[in-house]
CSV table of C-alpha atoms in Angstrom, one decimal:
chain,number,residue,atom,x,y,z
A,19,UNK,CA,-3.2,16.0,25.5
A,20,UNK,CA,-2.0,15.1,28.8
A,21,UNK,CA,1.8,17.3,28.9
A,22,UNK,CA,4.3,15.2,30.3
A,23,UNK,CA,6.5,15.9,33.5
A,24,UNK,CA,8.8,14.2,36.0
A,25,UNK,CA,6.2,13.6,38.3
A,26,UNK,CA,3.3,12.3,35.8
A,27,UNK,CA,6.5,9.7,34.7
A,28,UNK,CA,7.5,9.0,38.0
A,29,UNK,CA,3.8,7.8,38.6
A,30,UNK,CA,3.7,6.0,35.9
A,31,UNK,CA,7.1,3.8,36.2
A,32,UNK,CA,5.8,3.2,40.2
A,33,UNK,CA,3.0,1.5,38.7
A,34,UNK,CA,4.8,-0.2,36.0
A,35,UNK,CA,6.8,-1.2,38.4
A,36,UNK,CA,4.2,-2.6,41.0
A,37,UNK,CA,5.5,-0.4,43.5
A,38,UNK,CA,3.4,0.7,46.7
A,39,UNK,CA,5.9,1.8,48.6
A,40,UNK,CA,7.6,3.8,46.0
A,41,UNK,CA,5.3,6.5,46.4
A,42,UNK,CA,7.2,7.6,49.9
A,43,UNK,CA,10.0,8.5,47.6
A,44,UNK,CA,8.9,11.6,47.0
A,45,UNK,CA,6.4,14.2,49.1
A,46,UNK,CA,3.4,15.3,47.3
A,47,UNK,CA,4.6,18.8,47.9
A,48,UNK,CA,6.5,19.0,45.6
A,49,UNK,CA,4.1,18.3,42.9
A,50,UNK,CA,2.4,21.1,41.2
A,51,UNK,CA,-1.8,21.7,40.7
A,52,UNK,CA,-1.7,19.8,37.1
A,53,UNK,CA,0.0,17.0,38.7
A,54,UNK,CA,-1.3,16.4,41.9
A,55,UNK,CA,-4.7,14.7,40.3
A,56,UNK,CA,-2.5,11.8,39.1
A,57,UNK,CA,-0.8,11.5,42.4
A,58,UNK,CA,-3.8,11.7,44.4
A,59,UNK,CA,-5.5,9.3,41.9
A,60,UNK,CA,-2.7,6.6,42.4
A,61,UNK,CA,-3.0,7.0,45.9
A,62,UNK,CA,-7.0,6.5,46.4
A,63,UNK,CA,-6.6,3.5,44.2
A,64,UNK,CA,-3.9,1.8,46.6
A,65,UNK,CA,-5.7,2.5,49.6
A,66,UNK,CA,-9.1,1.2,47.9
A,67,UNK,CA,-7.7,-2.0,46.1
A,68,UNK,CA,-4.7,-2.1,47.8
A,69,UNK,CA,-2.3,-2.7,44.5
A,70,UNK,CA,-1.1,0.1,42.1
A,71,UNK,CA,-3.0,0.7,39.3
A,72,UNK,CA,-2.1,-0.5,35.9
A,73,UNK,CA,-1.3,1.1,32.9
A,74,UNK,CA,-4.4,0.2,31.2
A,75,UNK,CA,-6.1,1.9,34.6
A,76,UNK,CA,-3.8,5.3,34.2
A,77,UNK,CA,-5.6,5.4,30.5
A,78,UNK,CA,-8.9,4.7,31.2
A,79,UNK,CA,-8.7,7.5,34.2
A,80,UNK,CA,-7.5,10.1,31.4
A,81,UNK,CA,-3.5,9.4,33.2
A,82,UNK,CA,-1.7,8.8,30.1
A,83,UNK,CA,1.9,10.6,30.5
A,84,UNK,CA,3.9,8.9,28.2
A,85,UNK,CA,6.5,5.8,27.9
A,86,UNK,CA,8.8,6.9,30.6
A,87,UNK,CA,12.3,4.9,29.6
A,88,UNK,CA,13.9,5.0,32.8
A,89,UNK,CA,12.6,3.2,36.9
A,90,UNK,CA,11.0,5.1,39.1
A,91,UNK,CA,13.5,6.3,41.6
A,92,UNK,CA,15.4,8.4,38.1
A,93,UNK,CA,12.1,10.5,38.3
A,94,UNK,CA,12.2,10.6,41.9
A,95,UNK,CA,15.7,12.0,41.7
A,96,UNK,CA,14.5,14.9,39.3
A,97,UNK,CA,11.6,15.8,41.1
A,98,UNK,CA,13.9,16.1,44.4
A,99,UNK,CA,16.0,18.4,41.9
A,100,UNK,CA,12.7,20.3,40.8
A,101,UNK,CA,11.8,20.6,44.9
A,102,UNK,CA,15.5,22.1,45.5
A,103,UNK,CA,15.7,24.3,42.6
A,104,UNK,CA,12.2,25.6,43.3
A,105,UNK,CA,13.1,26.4,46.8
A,106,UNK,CA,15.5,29.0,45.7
A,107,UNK,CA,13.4,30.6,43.1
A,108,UNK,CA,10.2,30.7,44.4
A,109,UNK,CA,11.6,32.7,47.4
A,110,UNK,CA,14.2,34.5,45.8
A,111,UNK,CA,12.0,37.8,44.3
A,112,UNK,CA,11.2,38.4,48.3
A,113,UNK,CA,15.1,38.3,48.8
A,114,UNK,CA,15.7,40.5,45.7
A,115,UNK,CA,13.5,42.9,46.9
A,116,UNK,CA,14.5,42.4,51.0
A,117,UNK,CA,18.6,43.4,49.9
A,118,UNK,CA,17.8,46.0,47.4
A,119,UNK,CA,15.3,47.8,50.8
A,120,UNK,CA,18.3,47.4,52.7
A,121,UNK,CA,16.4,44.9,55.4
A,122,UNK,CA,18.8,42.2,56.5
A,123,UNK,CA,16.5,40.7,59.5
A,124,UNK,CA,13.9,39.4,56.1
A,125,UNK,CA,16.8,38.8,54.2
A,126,UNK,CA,18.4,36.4,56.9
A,127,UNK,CA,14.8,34.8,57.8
A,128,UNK,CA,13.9,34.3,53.4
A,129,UNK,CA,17.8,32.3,53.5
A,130,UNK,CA,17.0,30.5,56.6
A,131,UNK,CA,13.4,29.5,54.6
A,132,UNK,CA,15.2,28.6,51.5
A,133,UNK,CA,17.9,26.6,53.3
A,134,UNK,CA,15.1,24.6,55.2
A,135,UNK,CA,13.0,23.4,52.1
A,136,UNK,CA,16.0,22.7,50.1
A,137,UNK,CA,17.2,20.6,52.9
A,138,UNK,CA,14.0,18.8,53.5
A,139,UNK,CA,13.9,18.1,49.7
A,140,UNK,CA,17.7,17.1,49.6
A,141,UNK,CA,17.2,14.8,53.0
A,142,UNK,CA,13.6,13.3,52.5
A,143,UNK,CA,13.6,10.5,54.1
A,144,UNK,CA,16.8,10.3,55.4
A,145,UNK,CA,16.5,13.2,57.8
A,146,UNK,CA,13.9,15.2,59.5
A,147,UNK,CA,12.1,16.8,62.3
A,148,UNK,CA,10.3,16.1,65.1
A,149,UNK,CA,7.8,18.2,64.3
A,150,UNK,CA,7.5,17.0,60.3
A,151,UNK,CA,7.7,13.8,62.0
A,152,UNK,CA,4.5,14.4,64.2
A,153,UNK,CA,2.9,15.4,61.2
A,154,UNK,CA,3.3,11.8,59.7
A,155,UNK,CA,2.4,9.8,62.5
A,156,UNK,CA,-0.8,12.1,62.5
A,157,UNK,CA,-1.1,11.4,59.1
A,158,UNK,CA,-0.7,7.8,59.3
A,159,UNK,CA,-2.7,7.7,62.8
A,160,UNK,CA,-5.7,8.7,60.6
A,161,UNK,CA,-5.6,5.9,58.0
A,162,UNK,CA,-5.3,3.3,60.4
A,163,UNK,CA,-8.3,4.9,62.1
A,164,UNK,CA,-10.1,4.4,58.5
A,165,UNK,CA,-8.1,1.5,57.1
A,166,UNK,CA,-7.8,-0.8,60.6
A,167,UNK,CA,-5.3,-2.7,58.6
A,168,UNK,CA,-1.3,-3.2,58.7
A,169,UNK,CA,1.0,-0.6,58.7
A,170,UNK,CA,3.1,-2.5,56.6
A,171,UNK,CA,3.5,-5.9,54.4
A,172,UNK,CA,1.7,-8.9,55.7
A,173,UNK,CA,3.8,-11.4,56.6
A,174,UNK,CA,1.1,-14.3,55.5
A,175,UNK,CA,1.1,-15.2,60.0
A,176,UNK,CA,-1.8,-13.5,61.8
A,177,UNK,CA,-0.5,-14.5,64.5
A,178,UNK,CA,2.6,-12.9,63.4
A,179,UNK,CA,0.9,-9.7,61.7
A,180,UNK,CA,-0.8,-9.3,65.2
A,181,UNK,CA,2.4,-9.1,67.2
A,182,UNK,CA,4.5,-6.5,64.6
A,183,UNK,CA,1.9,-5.1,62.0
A,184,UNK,CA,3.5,-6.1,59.4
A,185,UNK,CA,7.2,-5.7,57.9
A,186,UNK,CA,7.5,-2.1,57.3
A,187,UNK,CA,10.3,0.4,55.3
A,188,UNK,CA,13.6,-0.1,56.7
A,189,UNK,CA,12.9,-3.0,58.7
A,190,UNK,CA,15.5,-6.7,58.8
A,191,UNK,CA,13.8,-9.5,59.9
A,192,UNK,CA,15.7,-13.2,60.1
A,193,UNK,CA,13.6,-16.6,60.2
A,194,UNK,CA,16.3,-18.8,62.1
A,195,UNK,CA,16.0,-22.4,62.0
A,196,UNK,CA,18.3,-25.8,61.5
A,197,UNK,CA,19.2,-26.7,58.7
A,198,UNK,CA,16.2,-28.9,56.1
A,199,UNK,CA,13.6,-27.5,58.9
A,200,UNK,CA,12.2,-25.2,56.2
A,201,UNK,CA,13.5,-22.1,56.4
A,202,UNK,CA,13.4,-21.3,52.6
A,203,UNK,CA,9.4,-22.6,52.3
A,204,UNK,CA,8.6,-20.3,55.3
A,205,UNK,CA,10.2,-17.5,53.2
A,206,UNK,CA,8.1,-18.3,50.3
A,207,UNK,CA,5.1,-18.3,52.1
A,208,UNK,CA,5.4,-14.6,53.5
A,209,UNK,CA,6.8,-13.6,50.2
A,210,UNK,CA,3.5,-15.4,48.4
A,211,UNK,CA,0.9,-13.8,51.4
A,212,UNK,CA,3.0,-10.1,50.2
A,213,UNK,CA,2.3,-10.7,46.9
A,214,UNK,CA,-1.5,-11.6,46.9
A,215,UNK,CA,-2.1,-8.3,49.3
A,216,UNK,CA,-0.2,-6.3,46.3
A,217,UNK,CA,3.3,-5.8,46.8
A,218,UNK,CA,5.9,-6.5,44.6
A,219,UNK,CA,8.6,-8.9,45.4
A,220,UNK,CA,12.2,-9.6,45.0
A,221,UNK,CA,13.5,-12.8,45.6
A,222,UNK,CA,17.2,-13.5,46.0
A,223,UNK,CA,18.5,-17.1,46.7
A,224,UNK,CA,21.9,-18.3,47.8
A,225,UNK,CA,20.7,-22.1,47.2
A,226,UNK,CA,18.7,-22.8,44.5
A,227,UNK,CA,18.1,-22.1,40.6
A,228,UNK,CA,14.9,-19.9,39.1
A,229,UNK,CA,13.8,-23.0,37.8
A,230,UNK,CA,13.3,-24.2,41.7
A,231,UNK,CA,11.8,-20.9,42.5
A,232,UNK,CA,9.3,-20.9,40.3
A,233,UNK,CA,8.0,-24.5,40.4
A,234,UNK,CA,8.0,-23.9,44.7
A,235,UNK,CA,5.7,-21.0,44.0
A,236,UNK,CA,4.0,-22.2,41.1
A,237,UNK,CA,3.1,-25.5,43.6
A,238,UNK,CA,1.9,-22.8,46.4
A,239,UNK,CA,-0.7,-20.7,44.0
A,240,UNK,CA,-1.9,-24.5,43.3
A,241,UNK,CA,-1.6,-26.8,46.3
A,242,UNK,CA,0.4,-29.2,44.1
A,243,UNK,CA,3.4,-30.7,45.1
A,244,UNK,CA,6.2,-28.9,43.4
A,245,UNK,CA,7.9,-32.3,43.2
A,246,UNK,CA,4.7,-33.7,41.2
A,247,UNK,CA,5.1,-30.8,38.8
A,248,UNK,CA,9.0,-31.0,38.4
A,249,UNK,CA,8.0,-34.9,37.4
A,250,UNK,CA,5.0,-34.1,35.3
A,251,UNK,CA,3.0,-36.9,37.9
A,252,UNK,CA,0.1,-34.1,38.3
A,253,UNK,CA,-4.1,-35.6,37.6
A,254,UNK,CA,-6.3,-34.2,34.9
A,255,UNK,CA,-7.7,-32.3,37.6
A,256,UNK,CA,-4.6,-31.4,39.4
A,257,UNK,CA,-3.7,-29.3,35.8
A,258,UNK,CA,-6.3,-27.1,35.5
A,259,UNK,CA,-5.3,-25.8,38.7
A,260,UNK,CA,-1.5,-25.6,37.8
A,261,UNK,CA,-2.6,-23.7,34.4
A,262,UNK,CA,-5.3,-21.9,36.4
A,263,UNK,CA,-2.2,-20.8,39.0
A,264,UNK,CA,-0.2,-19.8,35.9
A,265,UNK,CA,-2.7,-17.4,34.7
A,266,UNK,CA,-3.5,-15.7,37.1
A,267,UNK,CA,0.3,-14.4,37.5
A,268,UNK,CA,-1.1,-12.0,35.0
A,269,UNK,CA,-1.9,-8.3,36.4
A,270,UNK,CA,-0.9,-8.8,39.3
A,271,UNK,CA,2.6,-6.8,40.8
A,272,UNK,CA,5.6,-8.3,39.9
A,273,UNK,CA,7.6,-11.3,41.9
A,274,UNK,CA,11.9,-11.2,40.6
A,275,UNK,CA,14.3,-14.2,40.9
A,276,UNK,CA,17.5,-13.8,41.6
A,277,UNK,CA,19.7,-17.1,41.6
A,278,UNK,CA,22.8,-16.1,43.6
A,279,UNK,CA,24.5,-19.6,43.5
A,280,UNK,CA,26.9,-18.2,46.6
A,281,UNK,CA,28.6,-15.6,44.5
A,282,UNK,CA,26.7,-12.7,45.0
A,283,UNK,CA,27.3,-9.6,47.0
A,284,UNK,CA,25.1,-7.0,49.3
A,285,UNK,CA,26.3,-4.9,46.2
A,286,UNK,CA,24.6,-7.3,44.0
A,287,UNK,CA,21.6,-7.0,46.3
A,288,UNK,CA,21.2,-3.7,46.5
A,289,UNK,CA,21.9,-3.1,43.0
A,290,UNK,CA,19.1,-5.3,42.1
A,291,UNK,CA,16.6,-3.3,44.1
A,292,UNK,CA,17.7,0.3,42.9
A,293,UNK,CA,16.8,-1.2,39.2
A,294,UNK,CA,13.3,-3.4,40.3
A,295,UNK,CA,11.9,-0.8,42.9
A,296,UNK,CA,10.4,-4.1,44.7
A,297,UNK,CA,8.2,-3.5,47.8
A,298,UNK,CA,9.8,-5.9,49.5
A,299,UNK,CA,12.9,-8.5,49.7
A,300,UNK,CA,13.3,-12.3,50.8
A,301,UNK,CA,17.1,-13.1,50.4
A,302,UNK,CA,17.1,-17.2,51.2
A,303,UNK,CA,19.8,-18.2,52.7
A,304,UNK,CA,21.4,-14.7,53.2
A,305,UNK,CA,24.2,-15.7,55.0
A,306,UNK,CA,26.2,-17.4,52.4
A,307,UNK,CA,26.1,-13.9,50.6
A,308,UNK,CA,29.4,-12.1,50.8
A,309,UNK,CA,30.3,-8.7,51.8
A,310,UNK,CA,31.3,-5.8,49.8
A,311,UNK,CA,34.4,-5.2,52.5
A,312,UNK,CA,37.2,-7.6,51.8
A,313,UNK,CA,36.8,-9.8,54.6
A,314,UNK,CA,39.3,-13.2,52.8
A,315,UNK,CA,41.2,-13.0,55.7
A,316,UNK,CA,38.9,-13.0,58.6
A,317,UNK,CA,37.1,-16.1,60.4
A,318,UNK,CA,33.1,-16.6,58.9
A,319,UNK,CA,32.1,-14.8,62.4
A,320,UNK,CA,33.3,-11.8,61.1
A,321,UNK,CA,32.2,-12.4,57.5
A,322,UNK,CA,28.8,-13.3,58.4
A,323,UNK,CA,28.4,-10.1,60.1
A,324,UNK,CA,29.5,-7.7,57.7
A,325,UNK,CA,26.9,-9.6,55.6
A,326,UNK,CA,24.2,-8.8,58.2
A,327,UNK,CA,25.2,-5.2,58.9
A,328,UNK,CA,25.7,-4.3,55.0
A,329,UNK,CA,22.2,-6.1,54.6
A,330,UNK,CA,20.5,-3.7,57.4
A,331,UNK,CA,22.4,-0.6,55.3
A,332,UNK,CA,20.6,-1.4,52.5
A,333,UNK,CA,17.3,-2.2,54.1
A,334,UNK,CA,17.7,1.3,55.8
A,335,UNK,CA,19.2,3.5,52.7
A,336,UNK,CA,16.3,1.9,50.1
A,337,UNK,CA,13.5,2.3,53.1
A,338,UNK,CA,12.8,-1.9,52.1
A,339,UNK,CA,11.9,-4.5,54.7
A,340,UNK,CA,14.0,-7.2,53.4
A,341,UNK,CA,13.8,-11.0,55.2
A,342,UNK,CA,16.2,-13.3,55.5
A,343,UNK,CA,17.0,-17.1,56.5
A,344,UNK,CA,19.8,-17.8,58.9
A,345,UNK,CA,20.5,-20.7,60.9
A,346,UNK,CA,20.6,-22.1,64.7
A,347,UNK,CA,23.3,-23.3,66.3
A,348,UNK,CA,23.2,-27.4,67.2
A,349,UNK,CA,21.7,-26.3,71.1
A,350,UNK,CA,18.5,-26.7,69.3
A,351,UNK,CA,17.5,-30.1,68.7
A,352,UNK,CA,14.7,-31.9,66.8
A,353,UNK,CA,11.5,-32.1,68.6
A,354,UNK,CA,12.8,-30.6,71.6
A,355,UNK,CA,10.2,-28.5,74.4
A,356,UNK,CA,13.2,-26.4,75.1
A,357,UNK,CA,12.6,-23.0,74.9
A,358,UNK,CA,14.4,-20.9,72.4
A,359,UNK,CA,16.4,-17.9,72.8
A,360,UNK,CA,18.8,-15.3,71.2
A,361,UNK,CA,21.8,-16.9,72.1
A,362,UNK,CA,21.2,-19.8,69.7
A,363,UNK,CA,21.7,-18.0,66.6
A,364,UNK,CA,24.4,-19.6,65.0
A,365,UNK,CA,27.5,-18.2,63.7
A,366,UNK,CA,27.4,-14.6,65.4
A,367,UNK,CA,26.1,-12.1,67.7
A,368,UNK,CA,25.6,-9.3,65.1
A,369,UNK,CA,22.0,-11.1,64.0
A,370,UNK,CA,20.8,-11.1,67.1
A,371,UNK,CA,21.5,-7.1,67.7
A,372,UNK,CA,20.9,-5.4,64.3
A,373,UNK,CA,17.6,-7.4,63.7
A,374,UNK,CA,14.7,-5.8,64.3
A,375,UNK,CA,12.7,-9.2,64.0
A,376,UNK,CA,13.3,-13.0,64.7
A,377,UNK,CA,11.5,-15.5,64.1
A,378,UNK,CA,12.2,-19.0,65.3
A,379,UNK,CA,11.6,-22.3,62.9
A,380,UNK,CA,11.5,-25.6,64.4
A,381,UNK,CA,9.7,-28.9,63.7
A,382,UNK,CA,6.7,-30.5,65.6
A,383,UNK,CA,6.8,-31.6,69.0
A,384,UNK,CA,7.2,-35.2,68.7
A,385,UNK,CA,7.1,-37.6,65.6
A,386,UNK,CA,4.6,-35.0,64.0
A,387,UNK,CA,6.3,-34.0,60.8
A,388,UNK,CA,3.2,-32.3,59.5
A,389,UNK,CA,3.9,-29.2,61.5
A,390,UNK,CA,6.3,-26.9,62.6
A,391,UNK,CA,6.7,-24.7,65.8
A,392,UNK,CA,7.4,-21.0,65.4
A,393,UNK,CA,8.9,-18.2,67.6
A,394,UNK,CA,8.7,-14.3,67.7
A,395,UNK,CA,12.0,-14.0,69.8
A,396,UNK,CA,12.6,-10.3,68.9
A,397,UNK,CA,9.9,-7.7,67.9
A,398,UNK,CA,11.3,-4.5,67.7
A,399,UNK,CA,10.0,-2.7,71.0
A,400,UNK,CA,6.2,-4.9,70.7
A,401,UNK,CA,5.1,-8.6,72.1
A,402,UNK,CA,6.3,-11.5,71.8
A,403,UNK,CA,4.6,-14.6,70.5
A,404,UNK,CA,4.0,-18.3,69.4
A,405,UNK,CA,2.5,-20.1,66.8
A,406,UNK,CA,2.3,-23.3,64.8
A,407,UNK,CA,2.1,-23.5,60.8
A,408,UNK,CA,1.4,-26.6,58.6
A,409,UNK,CA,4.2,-28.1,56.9
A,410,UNK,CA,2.4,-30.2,54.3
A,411,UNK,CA,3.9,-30.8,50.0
A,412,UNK,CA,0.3,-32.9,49.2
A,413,UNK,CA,-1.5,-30.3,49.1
A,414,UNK,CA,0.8,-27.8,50.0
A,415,UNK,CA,-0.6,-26.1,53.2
A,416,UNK,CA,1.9,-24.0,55.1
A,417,UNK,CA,-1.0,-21.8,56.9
A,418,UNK,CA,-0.9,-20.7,60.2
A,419,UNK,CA,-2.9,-23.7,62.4
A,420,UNK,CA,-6.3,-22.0,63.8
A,421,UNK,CA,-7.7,-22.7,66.9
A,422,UNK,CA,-10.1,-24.7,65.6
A,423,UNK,CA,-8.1,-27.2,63.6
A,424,UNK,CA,-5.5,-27.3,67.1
A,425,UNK,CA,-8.9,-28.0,68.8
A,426,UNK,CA,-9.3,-31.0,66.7
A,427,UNK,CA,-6.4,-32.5,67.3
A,428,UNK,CA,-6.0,-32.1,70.6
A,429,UNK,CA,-9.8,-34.2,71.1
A,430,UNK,CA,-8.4,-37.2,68.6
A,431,UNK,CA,-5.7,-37.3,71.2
A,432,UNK,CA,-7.3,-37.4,74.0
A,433,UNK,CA,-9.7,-40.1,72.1
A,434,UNK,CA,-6.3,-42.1,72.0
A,435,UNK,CA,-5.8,-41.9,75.3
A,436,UNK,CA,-9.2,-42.4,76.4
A,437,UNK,CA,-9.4,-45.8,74.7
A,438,UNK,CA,-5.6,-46.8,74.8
A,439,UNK,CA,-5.4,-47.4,71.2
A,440,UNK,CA,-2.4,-49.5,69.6
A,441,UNK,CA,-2.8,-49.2,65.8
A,442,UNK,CA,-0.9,-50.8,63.1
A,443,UNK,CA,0.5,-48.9,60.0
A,444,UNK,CA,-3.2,-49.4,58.2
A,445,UNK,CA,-4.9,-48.5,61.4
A,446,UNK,CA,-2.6,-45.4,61.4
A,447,UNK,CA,-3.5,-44.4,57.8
A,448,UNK,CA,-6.8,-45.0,58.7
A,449,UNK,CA,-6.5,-42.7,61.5
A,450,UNK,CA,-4.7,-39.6,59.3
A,451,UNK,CA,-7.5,-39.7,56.8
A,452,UNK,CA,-10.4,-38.8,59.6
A,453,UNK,CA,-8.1,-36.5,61.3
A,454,UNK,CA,-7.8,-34.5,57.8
A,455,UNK,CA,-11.9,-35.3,57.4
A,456,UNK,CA,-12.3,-33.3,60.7
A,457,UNK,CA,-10.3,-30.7,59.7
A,458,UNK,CA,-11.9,-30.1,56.7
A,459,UNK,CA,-15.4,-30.3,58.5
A,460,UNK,CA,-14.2,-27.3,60.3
C-alpha cells in the first residue's frame, strides 16, 4: 500500500483540482526517491495529453495516495516546510562535526549552504538567481525544442498566440473595447479555447448572473444561440447538440463562476483563486470591481487604478495570467479606420502602464456587423498585430477569420463592383446565403 505524504497529496489535489500550472508551486527537488515517480508521472501525462490526469488515472497507474481534505497549495506549503526543515538537518551532522574539529572556514561555508537552500525553498518563486534562472530557461528552451507549442495558455487567436505565445504565470492582459462591442463574448471565447487545451478556469463577472454564464458557454460548446436556449426555441436537431455540449463537460478540468454583481473586491478575487487553484482568470468587466484600499473619497480615476494595480498584485503573488475587460474612451467611434492607440483607454493611465497585454475590440469596418476588428496594442517586449474574428449568435462563430474565408469576401466584393449591383432586401438575403455557401466550401 501506497504510504501517504505531502507531496503524493499535493499531486493528487493538483489533479483534483485540474491544475497545470500548480505543479510550479513546488520544485521537484524537494521530493524524495518514493515520491518522485508520481511527480514525474503527472508531469509526462501533461506534456503528452496536455490536461492533468484524473483520479481514476492516478489509480490505474498504481498513484493512489489517499483523500487529501485540503487544496493543493496547503500541501505545497508543507512540502516548502519539509524543503526548509530538511535544509538544516540534512547538513547539520557536517556542521556537528566541522565545530566539534574546531574548523570555522567549513563551518561558515555548511551555514552559508544551509542558508541558501532554505532560502530558495522559503522564496521559490518569488525570488531567485540568475544563475537558477538560466537553469529554467534551459529547461524550458528544451521543451519547446520537443513540444513547438505555447509557452503558456492559448488565447483561442492564432493570430494572437503567434504574436505573445500565449498568456503565461503572472501575466495581466486587458481586452478594451466600447461598451455592447463584445468585450465579455471575446472573454469567453479565450476562456473556452483555455479550457479545451486543458486548463482550468475561473470566471469572475461584474455584470451578469451564473445562470448567463453558463447558457453563453453552454451556446459556444454548441453553436446555438444562447438566446434560443434561454427561450427553449432550439430544433430536434439543435438538442442533441446542446445535450451532447452538456456531456461532455464531464472529465474535463474545471471552469468556476463567480457572479460579482459590482460588490466584489480584489480580496474577493484573490481569495477565490487561493481556494480553486484555477490555471487561469477572466474577470469581465473588472473595472467595476472595487479595491481593497479605501478609496470612497477619491474620483473613479483613482479607484479604477487601485483596481488595476491590486489586480496585477494578485496576478503576480499567485503566478496566474488573469484577463480582463475594460473600456475605450468615446475617441473611438463605430466603424471608424482610425487607428487605435494607448491613449484611448478610458478612465486612466494606470491600464495602459501596468498591463502587459492589450488588446483592442472594435466592430466591422462599415455596416458589417458580422465581424469585429481586433488590436494587439501592447505585447510585452514582442510584435504587434491585427486581426479580425466573427461576431455571429446563429451559429455562434467568434473564430479568428482565415485567410481563406477574408479571400472570399473580398472576391464577392469586388463581384459587386464589377457588375454594379443594387439589390433589394430579398436580393441581399439572397446574397448572405452564397457568401456563407462559399465559406463553407472553403
Amino acid at each position: 500500500m501506497s504510504t501517504t505524504t505531502p507531496a503524493k497529496l499535493f499531486l493528487q489535489a493538483l489533479c483534483r483540482e485540474g491544475s497545470r500550472t500548480g505543479l510550479r508551486s513546488i520544485n521537484p527537488e524537494w521530493l524524495d526517491s518514493e515520491e518522485l515517480p508520481m511527480y514525474q508521472f503527472v508531469s509526462d501525462h501533461v506534456r503528452r495529453y496536455g490536461n492533468m490526469p484524473t483520479e481514476e488515472a492516478l489509480r490505474d497507474n498504481g498513484y493512489r495516495a489517499g483523500n487529501p481534505r485540503e487544496n493543493s497549495a496547503y500541501y505545497a506549503d508543507r512540502l516548502r516546510q519539509r524543503a526548509i526543515f530538511n535544509a538544516f538537518t540534512d547538513n547539520m551532522p557536517a556542521l556537528l562535526d566541522a565545530l566539534e574539529n574546531r574548523q570555522p572556514d567549513a563551518a561558515f561555508e555548511l551555514l552559508g549552504h544551509i542558508q541558501h537552500n532554505a532560502r530558495a525553498a522559503q522564496n521559490h518563486n518569488v525570488m531567485s538567481t540568475l544563475a537558477e534562472e538560466m537553469a529554467r530557461l534551459e529547461e524550458r528552451f528544451e521543451d519547446q525544442i520537443h513540444n513547438q507549442g505555447l509557452l503558456g495558455v492559448t488565447t483561442g487567436f492564432p493570430a494572437l498566440d503567434h504574436a505573445t505565445q500565449g498568456l503565461l504565470p503572472g501575466d495581466t492582459m486587458a481586452v478594451v473595447g466600447r461598451p455592447s462591442v463584445g468585450k465579455s463574448y471575446k472573454l469567453f471565447k479565450m476562456a473556452h479555447a483555455a479550457w479545451h487545451a486543458g486548463y482550468s478556469v475561473m470566471i469572475p463577472t461584474m455584470e451578469m448572473s451564473v445562470e448567463q454564464c453558463v447558457t453563453r458557454w453552454a451556446g459556444m460548446e454548441s453553436k446555438i444561440n444562447p438566446q434560443h436556449i434561454r427561450s427553449g426555441r432550439v430544433s430536434t436537431m439543435a438538442r442533441g447538440a446542446l445535450y451532447g455540449a452538456i456531456d461532455r463537460t464531464e472529465g474535463m478540468a474545471p471552469v468556476h463562476f463567480m457572479a460579482g454583481n459590482v460588490r466584489k473586491t480584489i480580496a474577493d478575487i484573490d481569495m477565490m483563486i487561493q481556494e480553486l487553484n484555477p490555471d487561469v482568470v477572466y474577470i469581465d468587466a473588472g473595472y467595476l470591481l472595487a479595491p481593497e484600499r479605501d478609496r470612497r473619497r477619491s474620483g473613479r480615476r483613482e479607484y479604477i487604478a487601485d483596481v488595476m494595480e491590486e489586480m496585477k498584485g494578485v496576478a503576480s503573488d499567485r503566478h496566474k495570467p488573469i484577463v480582463t475587460s475594460v473600456q475605450f474612451n468615446r475617441e473611438v467611434k463605430k466603424g471608424s479606420k482610425k487607428e487605435l492607440d494607448l491613449s484611448m483607454i478610458g478612465e486612466t493611465d494606470v491600464i495602459a502602464q501596468i498591463m502587459a497585454l492589450i488588446v483592442g475590440i472594435r466592430h466591422g469596418e462599415g455596416t458589417n456587423v458580422y465581424e469585429r476588428r481586433c488590436d494587439l496594442m501592447k505585447n510585452r517586449e514582442g510584435e504587434l498585430t491585427k486581426y479580425r474574428m466573427h461576431f455571429r449568435h446563429s451559429p455562434m462563430n467568434f473564430e479568428q477569420i482565415t485567410g481563406e474565408e477574408d479571400a472570399a469576401e473580398r472576391r464577392y466584393q469586388q463581384q459587386l463592383e464589377d457588375y454594379g449591383a443594387e439589390e433589394d432586401e430579398d436580393d441581399a438575403d439572397e446574397r448572405d446565403e452564397d457568401t456563407l455557401a462559399d465559406r463553407e466550401d472553403i
